[in-house]
Coordinates of C-alpha atoms and ligand atoms in Angstrom, one line a residue:
X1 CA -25.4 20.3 83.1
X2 CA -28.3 20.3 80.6
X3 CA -28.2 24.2 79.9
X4 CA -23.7 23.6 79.5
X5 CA -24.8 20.8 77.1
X6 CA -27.4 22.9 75.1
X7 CA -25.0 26.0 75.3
X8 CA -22.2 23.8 73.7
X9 CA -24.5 22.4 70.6
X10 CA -25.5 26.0 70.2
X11 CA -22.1 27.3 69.8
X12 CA -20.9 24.1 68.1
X13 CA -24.0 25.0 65.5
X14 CA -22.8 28.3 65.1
X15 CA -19.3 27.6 64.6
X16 CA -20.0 25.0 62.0
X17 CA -22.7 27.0 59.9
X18 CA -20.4 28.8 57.6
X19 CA -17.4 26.8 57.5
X20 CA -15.6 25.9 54.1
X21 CA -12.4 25.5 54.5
X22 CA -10.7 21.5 55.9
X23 CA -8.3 23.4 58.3
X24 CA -11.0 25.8 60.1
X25 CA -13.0 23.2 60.6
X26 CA -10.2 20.7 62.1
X27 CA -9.8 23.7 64.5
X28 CA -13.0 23.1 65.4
X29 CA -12.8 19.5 66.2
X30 CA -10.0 20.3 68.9
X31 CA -11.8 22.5 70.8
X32 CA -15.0 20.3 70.8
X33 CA -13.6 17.0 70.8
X34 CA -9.7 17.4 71.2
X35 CA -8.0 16.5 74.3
X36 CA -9.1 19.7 76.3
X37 CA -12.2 20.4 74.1
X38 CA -14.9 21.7 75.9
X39 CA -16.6 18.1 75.5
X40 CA -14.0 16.2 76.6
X41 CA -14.0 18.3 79.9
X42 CA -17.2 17.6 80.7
X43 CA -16.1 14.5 82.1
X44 CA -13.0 15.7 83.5
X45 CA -14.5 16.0 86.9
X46 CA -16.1 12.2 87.3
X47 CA -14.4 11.2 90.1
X48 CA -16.0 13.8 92.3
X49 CA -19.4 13.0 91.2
X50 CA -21.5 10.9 93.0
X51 CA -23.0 7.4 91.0
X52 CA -26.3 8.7 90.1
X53 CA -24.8 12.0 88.6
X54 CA -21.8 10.1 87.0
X55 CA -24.7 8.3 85.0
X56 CA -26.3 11.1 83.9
X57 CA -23.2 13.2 83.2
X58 CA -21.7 10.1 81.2
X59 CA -25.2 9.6 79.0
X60 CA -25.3 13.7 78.3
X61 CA -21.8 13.8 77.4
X62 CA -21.6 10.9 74.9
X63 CA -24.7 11.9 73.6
X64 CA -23.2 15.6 72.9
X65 CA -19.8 13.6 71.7
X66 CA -21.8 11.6 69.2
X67 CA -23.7 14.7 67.6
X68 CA -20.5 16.3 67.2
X69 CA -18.3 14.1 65.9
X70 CA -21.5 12.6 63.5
X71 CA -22.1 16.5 62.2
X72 CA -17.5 17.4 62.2
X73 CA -18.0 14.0 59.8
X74 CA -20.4 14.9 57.8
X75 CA -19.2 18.8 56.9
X76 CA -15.3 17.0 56.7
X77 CA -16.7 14.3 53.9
X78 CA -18.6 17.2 52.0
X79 CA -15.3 19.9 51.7
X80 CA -13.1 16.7 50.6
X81 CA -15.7 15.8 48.0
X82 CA -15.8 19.9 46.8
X83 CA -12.2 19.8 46.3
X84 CA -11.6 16.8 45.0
X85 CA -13.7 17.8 42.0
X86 CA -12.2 21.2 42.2
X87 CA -9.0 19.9 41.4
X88 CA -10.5 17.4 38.6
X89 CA -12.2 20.2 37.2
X90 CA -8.7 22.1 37.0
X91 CA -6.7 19.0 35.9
X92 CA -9.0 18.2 33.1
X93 CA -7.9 18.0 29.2
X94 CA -10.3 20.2 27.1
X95 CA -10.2 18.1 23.6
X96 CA -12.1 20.9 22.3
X97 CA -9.0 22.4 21.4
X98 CA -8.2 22.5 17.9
X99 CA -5.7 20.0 16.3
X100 CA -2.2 20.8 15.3
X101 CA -2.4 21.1 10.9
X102 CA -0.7 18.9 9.3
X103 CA -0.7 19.4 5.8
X104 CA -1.5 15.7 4.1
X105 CA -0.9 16.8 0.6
X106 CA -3.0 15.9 -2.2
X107 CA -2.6 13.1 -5.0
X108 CA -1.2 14.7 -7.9
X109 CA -3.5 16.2 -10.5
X110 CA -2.1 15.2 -13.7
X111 CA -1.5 11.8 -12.2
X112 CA -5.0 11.6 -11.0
X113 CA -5.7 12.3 -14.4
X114 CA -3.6 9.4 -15.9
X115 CA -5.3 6.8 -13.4
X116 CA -8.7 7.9 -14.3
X117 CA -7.8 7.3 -18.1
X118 CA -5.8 4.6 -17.5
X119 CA -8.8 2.7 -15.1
X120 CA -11.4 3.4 -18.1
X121 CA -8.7 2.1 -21.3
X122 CA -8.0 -1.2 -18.7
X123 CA -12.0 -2.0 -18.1
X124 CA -12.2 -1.9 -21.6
X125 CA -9.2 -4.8 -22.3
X126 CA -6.6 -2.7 -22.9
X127 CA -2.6 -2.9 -21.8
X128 CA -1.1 0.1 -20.4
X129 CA 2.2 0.5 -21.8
X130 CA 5.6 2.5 -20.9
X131 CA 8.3 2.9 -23.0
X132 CA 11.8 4.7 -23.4
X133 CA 11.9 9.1 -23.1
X134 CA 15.3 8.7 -24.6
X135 CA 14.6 7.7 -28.0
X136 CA 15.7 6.7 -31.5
X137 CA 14.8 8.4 -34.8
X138 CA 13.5 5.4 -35.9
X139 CA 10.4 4.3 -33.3
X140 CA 9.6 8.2 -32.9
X141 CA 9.6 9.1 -36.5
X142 CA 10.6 6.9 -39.2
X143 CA 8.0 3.9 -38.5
X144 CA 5.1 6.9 -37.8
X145 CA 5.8 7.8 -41.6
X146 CA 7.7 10.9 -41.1
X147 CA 10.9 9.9 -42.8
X148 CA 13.7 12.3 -42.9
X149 CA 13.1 15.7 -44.5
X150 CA 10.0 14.9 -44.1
X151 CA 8.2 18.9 -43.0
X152 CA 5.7 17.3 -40.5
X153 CA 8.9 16.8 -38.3
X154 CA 9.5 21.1 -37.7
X155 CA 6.2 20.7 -35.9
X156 CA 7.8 18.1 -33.2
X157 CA 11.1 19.6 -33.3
X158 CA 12.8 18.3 -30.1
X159 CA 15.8 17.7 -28.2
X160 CA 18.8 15.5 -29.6
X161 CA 20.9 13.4 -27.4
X162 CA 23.6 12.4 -30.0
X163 CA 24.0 13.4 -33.7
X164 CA 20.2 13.4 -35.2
X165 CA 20.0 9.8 -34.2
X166 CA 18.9 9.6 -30.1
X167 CA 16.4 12.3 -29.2
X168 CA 14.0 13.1 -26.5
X169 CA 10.7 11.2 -27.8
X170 CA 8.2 14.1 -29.1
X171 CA 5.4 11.8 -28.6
X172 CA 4.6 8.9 -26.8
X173 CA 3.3 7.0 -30.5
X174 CA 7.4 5.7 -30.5
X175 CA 5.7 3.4 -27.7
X176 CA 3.3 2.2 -30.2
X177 CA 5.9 1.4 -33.0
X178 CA 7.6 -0.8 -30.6
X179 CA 4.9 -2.7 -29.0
X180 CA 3.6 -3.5 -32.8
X181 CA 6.8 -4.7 -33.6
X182 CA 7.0 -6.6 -30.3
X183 CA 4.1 -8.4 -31.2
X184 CA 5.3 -9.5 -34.7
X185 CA 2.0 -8.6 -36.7
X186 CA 0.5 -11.6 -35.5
X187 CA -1.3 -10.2 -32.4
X188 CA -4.2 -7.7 -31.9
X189 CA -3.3 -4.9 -29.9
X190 CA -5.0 -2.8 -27.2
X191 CA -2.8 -0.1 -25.4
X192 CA -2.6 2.7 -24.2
X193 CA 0.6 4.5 -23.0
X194 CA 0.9 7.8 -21.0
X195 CA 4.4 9.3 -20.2
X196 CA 6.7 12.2 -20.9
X197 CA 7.6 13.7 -24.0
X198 CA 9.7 16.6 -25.2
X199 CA 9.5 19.9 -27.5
X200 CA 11.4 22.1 -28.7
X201 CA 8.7 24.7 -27.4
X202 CA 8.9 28.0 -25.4
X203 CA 7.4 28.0 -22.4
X204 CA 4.0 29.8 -21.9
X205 CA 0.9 29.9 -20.3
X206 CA -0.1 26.9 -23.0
X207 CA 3.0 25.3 -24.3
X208 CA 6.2 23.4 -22.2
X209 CA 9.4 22.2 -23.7
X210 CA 8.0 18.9 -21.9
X211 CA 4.1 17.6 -21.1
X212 CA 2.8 14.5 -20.6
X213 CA 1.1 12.6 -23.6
X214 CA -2.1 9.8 -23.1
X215 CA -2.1 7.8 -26.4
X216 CA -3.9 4.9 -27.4
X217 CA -3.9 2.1 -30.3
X218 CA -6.0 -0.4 -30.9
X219 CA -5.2 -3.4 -33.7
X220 CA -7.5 -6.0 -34.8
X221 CA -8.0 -8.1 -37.8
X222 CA -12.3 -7.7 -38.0
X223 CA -13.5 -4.2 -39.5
X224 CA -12.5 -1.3 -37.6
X225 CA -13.7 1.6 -38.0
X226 CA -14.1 5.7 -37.0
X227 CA -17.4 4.6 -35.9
X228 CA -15.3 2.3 -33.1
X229 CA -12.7 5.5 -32.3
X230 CA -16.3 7.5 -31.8
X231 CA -17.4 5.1 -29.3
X232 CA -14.0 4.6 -27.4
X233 CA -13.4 8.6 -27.3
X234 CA -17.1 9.1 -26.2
X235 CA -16.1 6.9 -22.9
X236 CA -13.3 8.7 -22.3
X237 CA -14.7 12.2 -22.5
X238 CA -17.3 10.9 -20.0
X239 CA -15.3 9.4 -18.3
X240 CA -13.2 12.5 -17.3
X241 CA -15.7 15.5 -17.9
X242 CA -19.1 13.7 -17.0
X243 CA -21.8 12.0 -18.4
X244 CA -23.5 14.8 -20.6
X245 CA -20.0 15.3 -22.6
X246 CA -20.9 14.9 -26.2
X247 CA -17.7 14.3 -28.8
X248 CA -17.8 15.3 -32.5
X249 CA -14.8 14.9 -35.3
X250 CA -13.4 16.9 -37.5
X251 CA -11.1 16.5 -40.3
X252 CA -7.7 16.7 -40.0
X253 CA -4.3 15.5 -41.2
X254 CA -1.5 13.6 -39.4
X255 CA 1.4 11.3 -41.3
X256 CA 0.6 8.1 -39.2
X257 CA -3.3 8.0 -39.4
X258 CA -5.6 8.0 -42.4
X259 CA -8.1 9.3 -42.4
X260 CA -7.3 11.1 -39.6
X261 CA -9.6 13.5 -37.5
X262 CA -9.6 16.1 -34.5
X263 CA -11.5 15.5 -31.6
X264 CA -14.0 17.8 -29.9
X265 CA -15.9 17.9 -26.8
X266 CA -18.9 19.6 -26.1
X267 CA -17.7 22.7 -23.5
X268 CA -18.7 21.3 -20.2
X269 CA -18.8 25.3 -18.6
X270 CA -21.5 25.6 -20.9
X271 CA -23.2 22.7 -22.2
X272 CA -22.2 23.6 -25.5
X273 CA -23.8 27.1 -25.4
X274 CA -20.6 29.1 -25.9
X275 CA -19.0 30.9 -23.1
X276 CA -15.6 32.1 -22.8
X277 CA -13.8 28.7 -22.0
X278 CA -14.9 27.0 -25.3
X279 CA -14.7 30.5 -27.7
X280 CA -18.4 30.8 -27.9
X281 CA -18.2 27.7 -29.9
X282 CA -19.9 25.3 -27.2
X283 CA -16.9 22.6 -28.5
X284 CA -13.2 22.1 -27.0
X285 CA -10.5 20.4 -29.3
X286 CA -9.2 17.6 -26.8
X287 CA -7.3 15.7 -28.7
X288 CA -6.0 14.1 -32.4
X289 CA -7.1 10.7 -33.9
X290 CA -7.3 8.5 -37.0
X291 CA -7.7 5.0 -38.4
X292 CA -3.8 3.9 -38.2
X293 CA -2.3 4.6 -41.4
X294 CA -1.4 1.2 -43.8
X295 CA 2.4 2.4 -44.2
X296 CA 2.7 2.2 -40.1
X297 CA 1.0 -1.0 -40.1
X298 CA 2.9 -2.4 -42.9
X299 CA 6.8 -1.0 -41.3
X300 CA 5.8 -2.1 -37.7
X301 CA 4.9 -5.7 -38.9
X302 CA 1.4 -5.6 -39.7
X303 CA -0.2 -6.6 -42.8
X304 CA -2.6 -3.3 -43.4
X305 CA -4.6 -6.0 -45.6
X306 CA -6.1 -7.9 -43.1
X307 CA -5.5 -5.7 -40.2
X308 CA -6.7 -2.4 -39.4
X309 CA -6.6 0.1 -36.3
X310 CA -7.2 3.1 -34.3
X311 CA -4.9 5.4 -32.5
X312 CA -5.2 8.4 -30.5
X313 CA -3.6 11.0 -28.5
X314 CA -3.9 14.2 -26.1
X315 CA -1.9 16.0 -23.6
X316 CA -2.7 15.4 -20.4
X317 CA -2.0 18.7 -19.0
X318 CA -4.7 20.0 -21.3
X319 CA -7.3 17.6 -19.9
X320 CA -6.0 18.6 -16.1
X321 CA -6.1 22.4 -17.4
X322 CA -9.9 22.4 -18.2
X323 CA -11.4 20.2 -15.7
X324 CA -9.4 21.5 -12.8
X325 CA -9.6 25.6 -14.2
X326 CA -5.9 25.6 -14.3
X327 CA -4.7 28.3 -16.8
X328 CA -1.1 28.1 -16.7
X329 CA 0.4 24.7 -17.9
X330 CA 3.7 25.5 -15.8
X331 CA 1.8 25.3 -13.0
X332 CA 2.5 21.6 -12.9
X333 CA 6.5 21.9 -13.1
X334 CA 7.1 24.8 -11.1
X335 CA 6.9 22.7 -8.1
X336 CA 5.1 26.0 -5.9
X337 CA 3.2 24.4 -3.2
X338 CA 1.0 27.3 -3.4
X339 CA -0.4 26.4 -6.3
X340 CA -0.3 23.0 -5.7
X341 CA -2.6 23.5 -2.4
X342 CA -5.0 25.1 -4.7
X343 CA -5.4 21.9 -6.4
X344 CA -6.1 20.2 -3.0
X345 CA -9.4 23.2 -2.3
X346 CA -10.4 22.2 -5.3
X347 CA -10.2 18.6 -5.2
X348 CA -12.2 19.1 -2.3
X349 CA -14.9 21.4 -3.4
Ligands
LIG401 ZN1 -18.4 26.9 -23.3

């Protein structure tokens, strides 16, 4: 009985060393411990054994049952385990993989632009204004001193909406004429007023029959002076091309300021060394400016005797142009997202 035993553990051993597989091994279980496995025969034959030998069969025999069944156990538990995390493994997610692209856009340049201005001109008190692109003769010429006939008015030649009356404002200073006459000459003024105008202008690489203008005026009844424009304009240039900006004037002439200047800034490419952006000169022309002139104080309400001013104005495009390294201004109307995604790179950079 011993030697059957020890024969079946061997063979039991043998059977079970190289198993991998759930179904080979439940073969296994029937013929060791199925109803005619070679285990469960062992006591097939009790009842013609004497008491003594029943004993001893029945203590060898469960002994043998219990090794098998404890070893079937163990190898079933560890080829459930293996393919349970086989089929985790296969059933996982990788979140390495790379996201869909979805394009998120960018703000707009010349906007971005416009706030930046408009965030400096509002620390410093003033009101940002908006006023009508449809205009009359009167706020966008007349009150600026440029009466009729007058030659300054070829330069802004624009676009007429009915008879020589209503035109597409050439500049945003008809704003101006109306807030000063708004505020009755009895009010000191600080505004600023970015928006739309039109020109009768072909289109290039540097002029559009429409841009957007950033204009400013300031009003008050102590002593203003150039010295005060200096300051304001200084801000401003560092404000939107960085702290080591330097500004300089230069004189010019323009019908609603007196004196009246140009304004440079020092070429930020080159610190003022010359390169190509700036001519070799080191300095950029950004923008026109001037002490308001008496005659537009005196038609918009304001008595030039005890109040005096400063006004101001570029084109934003210009400003967008040279700090972005734009060098077509039709880039902004086109409307080629192209281009426009090259804004985004370098809004990134
Ligand atoms: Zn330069």
């Amino acid at each position: 009985m011993e030697d059957k035993i020890k024969k079946i553990r061997e063979e039991l051993d043998n059977d079970i060393k190289d198993i991998t597989d759930l179904n080979k091994l439940n073969d296994i279980k029937v013929k060791y411990l199925g109803k005619k496995g070679c285990i469960t025969e062992l006591t097939s034959n009790m009842g013609e054994l004497s008491i003594e030998e029943r004993k001893e069969v029945g203590k060898l025999s469960n002994e043998i049952r219990t090794y098998a069944t404890d070893l079937i156990t163990s190898i079933e538990e560890k080829l459930k385990l293996e393919e349970l995390n086989k089929k985790l493994e296969s059933e996982s997610i990788d979140i390495t993989l790379p996201a869909t692209n979805i394009p998120m856009g960018a703000p707009n340049i010349l906007e971005k632009v416009i706030e930046e201005v408009e965030e400096l001109f509002m620390s410093m008190g003033y009101d940002v204004y908006d006023g009508p692109e449809i205009e009359e003769d009167k706020y966008n010429f007349e009150l600026l001193n440029i009466p009729k006939g007058h030659p300054a008015r070829d330069a802004q030649d624009t676009f007429y909406i009915e008879g020589n009356e209503i035109l597409l404002r050439s500049q945003t200073s008809a704003v101006q004429a109306r807030v000063m006459l708004e505020h009755e000459g009895k009010e000191p003024i600080r505004m600023i007023c970015p928006g739309r105008t039109y020109r009768r202008d072909e289109d290039d690489a540097t002029h559009s029959h429409n841009f957007t203008q950033i204009e400013g005026l300031l009003v008050e009844k102590k002593d203003i002076s150039l010295s005060d424009l200096k300051g304001t304009f200084d801000a401003l240039a560092k404000k939107l091309f960085g702290e080591n900006c330097v500004t300089r004037f230069r004189p010019s002439y323009y019908q609603f300021t007196e004196p009246s200047v140009e304004t440079d800034i020092s070429c930020f490419a080159c610190n003022g060394k010359g390169c190509s952006l700036c001519k070799n000169t080191g300095w950029i022309t950004i923008s026109g400016a001037g002490m308001v002139h008496p005659n537009v104080l005196r038609m918009c309400g304001y008595n030039p005797d005890e109040w005096k001013g400063f006004a101001f104005g570029f084109g934003a495009e210009r400003c967008a142009m040279l700090k972005y390294g734009i060098n077509d201004i039709r880039t902004f109307y086109n409307a080629d997202l192209r281009e426009v995604g090259s804004f985004d790179r370098k809004e990134s950079e």
